[in-house]
Every structure is written in C-alpha cells, then in structure tokens.
PDB file of C-alpha atoms in Angstrom:
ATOM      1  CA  UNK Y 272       5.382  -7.994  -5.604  1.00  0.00           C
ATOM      2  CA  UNK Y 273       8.073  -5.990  -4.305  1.00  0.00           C
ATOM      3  CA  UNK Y 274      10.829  -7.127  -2.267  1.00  0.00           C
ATOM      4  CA  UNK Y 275      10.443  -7.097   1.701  1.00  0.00           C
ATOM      5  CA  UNK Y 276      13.148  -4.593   3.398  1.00  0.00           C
ATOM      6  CA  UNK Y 277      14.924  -6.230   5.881  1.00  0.00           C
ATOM      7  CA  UNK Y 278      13.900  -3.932   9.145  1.00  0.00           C
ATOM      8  CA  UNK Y 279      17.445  -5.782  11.302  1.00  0.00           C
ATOM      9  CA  UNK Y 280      15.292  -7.239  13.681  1.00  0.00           C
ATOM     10  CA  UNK Y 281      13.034 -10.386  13.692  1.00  0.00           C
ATOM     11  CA  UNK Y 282       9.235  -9.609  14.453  1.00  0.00           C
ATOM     12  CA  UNK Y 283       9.089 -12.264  17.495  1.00  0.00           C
ATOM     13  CA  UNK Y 284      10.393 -10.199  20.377  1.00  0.00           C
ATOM     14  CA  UNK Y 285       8.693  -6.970  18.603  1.00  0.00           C
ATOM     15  CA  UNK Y 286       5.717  -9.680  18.718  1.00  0.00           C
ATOM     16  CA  UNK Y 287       6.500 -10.814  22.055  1.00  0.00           C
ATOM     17  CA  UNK Y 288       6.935  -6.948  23.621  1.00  0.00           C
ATOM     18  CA  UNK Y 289       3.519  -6.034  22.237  1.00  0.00           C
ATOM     19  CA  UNK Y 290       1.912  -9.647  23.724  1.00  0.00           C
ATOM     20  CA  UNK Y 291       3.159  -8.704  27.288  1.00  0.00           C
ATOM     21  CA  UNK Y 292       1.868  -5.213  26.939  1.00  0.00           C
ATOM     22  CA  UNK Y 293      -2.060  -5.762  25.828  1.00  0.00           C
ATOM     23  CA  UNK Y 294      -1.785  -9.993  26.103  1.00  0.00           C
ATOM     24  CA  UNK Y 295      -1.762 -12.369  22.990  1.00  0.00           C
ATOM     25  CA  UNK Y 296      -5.775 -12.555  22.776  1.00  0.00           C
ATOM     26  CA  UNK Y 297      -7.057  -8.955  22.546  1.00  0.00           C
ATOM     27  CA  UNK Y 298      -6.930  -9.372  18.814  1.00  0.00           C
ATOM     28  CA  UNK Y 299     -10.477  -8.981  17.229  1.00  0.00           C
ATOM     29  CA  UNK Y 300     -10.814 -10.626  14.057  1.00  0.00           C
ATOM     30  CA  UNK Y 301      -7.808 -12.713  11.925  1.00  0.00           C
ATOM     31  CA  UNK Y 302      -4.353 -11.560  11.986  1.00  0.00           C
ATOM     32  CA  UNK Y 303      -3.570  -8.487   9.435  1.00  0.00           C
ATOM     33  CA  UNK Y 304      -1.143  -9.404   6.345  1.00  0.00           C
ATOM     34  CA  UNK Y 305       2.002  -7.611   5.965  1.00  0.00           C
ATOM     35  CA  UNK Y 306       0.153  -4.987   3.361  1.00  0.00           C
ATOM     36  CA  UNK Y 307      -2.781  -4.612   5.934  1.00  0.00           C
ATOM     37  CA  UNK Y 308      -0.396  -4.116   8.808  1.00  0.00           C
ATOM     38  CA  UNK Y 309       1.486  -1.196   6.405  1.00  0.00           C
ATOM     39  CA  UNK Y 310      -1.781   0.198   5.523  1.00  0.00           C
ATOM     40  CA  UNK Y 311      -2.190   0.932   9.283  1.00  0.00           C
ATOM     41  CA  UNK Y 312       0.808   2.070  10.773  1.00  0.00           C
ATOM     42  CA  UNK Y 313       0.711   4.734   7.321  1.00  0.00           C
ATOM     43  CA  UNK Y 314      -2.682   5.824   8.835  1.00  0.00           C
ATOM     44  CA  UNK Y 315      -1.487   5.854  12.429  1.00  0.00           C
ATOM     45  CA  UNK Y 316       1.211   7.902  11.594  1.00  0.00           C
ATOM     46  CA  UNK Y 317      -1.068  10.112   9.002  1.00  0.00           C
ATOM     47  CA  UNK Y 318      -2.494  10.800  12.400  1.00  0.00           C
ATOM     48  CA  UNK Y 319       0.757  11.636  14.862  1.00  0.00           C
ATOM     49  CA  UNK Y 320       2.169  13.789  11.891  1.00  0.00           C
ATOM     50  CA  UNK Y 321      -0.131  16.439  11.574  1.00  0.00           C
ATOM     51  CA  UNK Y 322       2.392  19.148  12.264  1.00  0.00           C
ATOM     52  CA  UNK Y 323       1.315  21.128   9.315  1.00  0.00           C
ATOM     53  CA  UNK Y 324      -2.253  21.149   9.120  1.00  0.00           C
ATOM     54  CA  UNK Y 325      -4.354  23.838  11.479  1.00  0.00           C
ATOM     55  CA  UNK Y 326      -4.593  22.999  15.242  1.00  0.00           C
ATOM     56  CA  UNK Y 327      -7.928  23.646  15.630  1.00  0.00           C
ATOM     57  CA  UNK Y 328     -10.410  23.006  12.509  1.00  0.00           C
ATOM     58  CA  UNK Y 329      -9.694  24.899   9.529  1.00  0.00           C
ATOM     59  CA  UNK Y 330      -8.089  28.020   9.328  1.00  0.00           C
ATOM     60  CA  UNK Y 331      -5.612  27.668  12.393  1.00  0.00           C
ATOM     61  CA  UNK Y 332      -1.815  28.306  12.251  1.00  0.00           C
ATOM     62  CA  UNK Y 333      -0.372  24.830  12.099  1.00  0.00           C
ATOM     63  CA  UNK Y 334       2.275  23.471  15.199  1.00  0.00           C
ATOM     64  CA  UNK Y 335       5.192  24.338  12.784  1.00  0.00           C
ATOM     65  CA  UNK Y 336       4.268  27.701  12.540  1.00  0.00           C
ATOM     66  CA  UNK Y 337       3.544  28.372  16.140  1.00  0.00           C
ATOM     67  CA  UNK Y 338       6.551  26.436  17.091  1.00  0.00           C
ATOM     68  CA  UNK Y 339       8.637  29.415  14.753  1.00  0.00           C
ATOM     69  CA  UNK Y 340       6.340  32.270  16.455  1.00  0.00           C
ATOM     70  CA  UNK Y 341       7.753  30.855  19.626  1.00  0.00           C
ATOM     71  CA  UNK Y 342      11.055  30.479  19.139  1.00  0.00           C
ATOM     72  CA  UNK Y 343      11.177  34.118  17.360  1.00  0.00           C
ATOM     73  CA  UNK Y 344       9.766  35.427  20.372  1.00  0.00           C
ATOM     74  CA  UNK Y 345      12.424  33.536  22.904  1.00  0.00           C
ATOM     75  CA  UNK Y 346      15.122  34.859  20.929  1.00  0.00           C
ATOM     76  CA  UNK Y 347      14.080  38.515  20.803  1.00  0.00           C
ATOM     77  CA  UNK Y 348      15.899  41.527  23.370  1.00  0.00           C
ATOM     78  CA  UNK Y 349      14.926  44.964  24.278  1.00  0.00           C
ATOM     79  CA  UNK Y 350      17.212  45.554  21.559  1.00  0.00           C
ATOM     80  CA  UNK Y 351      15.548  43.564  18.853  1.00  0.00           C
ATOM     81  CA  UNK Y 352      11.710  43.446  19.995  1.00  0.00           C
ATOM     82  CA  UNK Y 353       9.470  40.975  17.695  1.00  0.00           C
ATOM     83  CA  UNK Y 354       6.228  42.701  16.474  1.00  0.00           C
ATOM     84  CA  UNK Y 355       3.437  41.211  15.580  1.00  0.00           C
ATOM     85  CA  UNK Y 356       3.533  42.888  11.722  1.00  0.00           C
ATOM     86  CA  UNK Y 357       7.347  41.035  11.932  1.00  0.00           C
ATOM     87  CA  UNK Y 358       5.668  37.838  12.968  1.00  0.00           C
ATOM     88  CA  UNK Y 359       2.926  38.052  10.238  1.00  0.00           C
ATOM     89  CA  UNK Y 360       5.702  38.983   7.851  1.00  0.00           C
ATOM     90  CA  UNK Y 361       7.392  35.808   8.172  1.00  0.00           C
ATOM     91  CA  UNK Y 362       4.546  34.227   7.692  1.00  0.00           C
ATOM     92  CA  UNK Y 363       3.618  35.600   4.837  1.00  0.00           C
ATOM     93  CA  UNK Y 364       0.370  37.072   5.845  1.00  0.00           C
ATOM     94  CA  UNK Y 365      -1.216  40.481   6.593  1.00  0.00           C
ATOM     95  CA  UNK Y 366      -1.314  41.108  10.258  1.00  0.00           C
ATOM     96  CA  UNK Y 367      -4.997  41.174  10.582  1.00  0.00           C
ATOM     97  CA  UNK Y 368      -5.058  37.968   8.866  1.00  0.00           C
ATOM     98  CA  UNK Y 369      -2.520  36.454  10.992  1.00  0.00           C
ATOM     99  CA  UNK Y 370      -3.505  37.739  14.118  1.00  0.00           C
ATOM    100  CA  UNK Y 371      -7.518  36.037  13.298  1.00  0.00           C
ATOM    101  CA  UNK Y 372      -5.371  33.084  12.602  1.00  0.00           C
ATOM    102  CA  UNK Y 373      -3.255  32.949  15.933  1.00  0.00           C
ATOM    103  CA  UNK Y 374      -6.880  33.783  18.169  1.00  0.00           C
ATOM    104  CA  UNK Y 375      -8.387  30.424  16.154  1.00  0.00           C
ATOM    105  CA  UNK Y 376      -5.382  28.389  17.035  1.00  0.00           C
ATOM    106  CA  UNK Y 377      -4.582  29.247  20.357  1.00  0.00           C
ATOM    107  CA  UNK Y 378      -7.629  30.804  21.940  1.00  0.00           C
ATOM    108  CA  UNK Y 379      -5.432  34.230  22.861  1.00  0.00           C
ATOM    109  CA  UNK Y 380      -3.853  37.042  21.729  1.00  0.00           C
ATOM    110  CA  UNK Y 381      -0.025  37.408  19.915  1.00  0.00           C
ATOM    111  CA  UNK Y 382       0.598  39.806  22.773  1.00  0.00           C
ATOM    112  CA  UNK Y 383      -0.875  37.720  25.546  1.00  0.00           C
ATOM    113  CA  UNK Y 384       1.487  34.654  23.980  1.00  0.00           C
ATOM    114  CA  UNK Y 385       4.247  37.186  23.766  1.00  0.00           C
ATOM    115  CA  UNK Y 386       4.035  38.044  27.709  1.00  0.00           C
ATOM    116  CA  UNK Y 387       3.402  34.124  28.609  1.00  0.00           C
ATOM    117  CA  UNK Y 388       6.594  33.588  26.186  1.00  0.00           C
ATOM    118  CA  UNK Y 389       8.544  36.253  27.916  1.00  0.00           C
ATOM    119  CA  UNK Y 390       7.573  35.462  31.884  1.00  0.00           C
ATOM    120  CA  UNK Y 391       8.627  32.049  31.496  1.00  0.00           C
ATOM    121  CA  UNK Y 392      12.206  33.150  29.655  1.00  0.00           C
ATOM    122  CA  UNK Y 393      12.348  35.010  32.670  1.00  0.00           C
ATOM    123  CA  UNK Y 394      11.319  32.038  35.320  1.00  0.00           C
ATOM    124  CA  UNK Y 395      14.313  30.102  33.156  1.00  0.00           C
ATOM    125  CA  UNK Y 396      17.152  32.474  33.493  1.00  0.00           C
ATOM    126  CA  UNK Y 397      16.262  32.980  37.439  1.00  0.00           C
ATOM    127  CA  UNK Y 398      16.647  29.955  38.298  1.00  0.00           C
ATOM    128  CA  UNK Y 399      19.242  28.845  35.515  1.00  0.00           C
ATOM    129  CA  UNK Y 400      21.849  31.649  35.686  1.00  0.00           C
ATOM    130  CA  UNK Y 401      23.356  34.267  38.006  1.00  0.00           C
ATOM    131  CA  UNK Y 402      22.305  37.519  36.260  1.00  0.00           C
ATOM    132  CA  UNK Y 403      21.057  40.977  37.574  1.00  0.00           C
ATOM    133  CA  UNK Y 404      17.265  41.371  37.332  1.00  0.00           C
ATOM    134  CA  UNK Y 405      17.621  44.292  34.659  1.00  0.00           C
ATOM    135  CA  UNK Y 406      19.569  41.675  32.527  1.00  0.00           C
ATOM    136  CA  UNK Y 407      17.227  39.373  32.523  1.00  0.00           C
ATOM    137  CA  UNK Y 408      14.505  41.946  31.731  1.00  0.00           C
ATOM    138  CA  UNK Y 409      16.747  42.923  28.225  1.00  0.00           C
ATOM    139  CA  UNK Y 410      17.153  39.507  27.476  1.00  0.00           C
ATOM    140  CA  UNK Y 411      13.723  38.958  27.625  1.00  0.00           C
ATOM    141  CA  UNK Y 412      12.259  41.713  25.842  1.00  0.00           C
ATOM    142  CA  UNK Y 413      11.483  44.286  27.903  1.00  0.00           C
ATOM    143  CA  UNK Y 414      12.652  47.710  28.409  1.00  0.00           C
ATOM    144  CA  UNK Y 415      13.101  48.297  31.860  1.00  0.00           C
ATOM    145  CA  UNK Y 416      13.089  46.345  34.916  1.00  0.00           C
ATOM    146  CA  UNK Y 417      10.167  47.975  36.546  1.00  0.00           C
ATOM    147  CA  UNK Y 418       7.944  47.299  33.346  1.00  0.00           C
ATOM    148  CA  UNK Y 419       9.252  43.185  33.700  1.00  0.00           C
ATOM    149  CA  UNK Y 420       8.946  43.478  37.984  1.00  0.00           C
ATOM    150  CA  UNK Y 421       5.171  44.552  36.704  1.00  0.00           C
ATOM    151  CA  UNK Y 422       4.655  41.922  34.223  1.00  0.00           C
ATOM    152  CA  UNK Y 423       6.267  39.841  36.465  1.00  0.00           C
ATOM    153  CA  UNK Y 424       4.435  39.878  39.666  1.00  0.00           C
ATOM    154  CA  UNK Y 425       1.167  39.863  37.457  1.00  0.00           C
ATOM    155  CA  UNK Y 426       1.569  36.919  35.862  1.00  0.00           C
ATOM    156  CA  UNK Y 427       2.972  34.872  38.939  1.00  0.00           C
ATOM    157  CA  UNK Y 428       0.814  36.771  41.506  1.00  0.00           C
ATOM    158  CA  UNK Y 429      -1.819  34.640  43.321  1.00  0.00           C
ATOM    159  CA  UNK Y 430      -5.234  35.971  42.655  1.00  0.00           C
ATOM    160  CA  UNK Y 431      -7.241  37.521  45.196  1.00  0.00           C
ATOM    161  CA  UNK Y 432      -9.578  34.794  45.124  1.00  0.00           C
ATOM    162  CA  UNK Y 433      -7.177  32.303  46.004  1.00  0.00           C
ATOM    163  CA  UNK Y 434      -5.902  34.372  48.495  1.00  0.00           C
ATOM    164  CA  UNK Y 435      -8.828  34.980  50.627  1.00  0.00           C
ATOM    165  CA  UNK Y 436      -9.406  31.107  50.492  1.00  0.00           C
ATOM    166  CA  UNK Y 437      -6.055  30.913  52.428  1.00  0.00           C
ATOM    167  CA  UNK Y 438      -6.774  33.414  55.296  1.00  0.00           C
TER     168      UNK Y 438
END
C-alpha cells in the first residue's frame, strides 16, 4: 500500500461541513473506503474537466478552443481584423472544416459569433471608459462608425414584436 498524503486538514469539519449541507443520514449503502472515495472524486472530476473534448457529441470544437476563438476575436481592431481562414489556421484546420465544426458546437455561424463578440466589446467599453464612438468602433473591429451604429442598433434593437406588445 502506498503511503496516505497528508491533505493539512483533518476530515471531521470537511465531514461535519458536508453533514450540515445534505444531513448525516442521506447516505445509501455503507460508508466508501478511502480507495472507493478516490475512485469517485477521479470520476467526478473526469466529468467537470471536459474542457477538451467536443461540446456537443462528437465532432464539436472543444471549450479550449472556443475559449481561444474568443479571445482572438476580443483582441482584434479595424486594423488587425480576424478572419475566419485566420481562425481555422490556428486551429489547424481547413476553413470549411472548421467552420462545420464551429456550426456543431455552437449552433451559429463564425460571423454571427464574431458580431455577438464584437457588440458586447462595444457594450463594455461604453459603459467602462470615456471614448468617442468611432474609437470604440476601431477597437472593436469595425471600420467605420456608421457600419458599428448599424450593427449596433441591430443587435440591441427591440424587435417589432415586442414592440407592438408595449403599445
């Protein structure tokens, strides 16, 4: 057997924290053993880590990957505008492939992500900093202010629907 690593803290008020939150009795069955307690918090965790494997089914870009697609597009300026063939680049993957790939994961387009990215950059810097709205349209990737005031009031814009249910 190997030798038990000292965790710094004694399991009682780890034991008594978890018997306030779901009570001593909800137990079913005997206690687990140290190896059967290991066995699953590895499988519990096997679950919360699945940060590379698809999103949905098999196929998908995995969280890691989207969470690079998004931070790629956050940093991008009218100056430096991501494309999707630079976003499939990274990835190592032909840009029909990795636009199939995107769709499976996410449900949408690169360049509907890209605008949803971009809009809420924009909501950010609004309310964050003092800047000039044709700043904040550079910053956020688009090339003049009218095309961002467009984009803009699009994607914030009540739709009609909603609007006749008002009047």
């Amino acid at each position: 057997p190997e030798p038990e690593e000292d965790l710094g803290e004694s399991p009682e008020p780890l034991q008594e924290e978890a018997d306030a939150v779901v009570g001593p009795d909800t137990l079913i069955g005997p206690p687990l053993s140290k190896e059967e307690q290991a066995v699953e918090l590895r499988r519990h965790f096997d679950i919360l880590d699945k940060d590379d494997a698809p999103i949905e089914g098999e196929g998908g870009l995995s969280h890691n990957e989207l969470h690079r697609i998004r931070e790629s597009l956050e940093d991008e300026d009218a100056s430096n505008p991501t494309t999707v063939a630079r976003l499939a680049q990274a990835a190592g993957m032909s840009v029909r492939h990795f636009s199939r790939l995107f769709r499976a994961s996410t449900g949408g387009t690169v360049s509907e992500y890209a605008a949803q990215v971009r809009i809420e950059r924009a909501m950010r810097l609004l309310c964050e900093e003092r800047l000039l709205i044709k700043e904040i349209a550079f910053r956020c990737g688009f090339q003049s202010s009218s095309s961002f005031s467009s984009a803009f009031r699009r994607a914030t814009a009540p739709s009609r629907r909603l609007v006749f249910v008002f009047i």
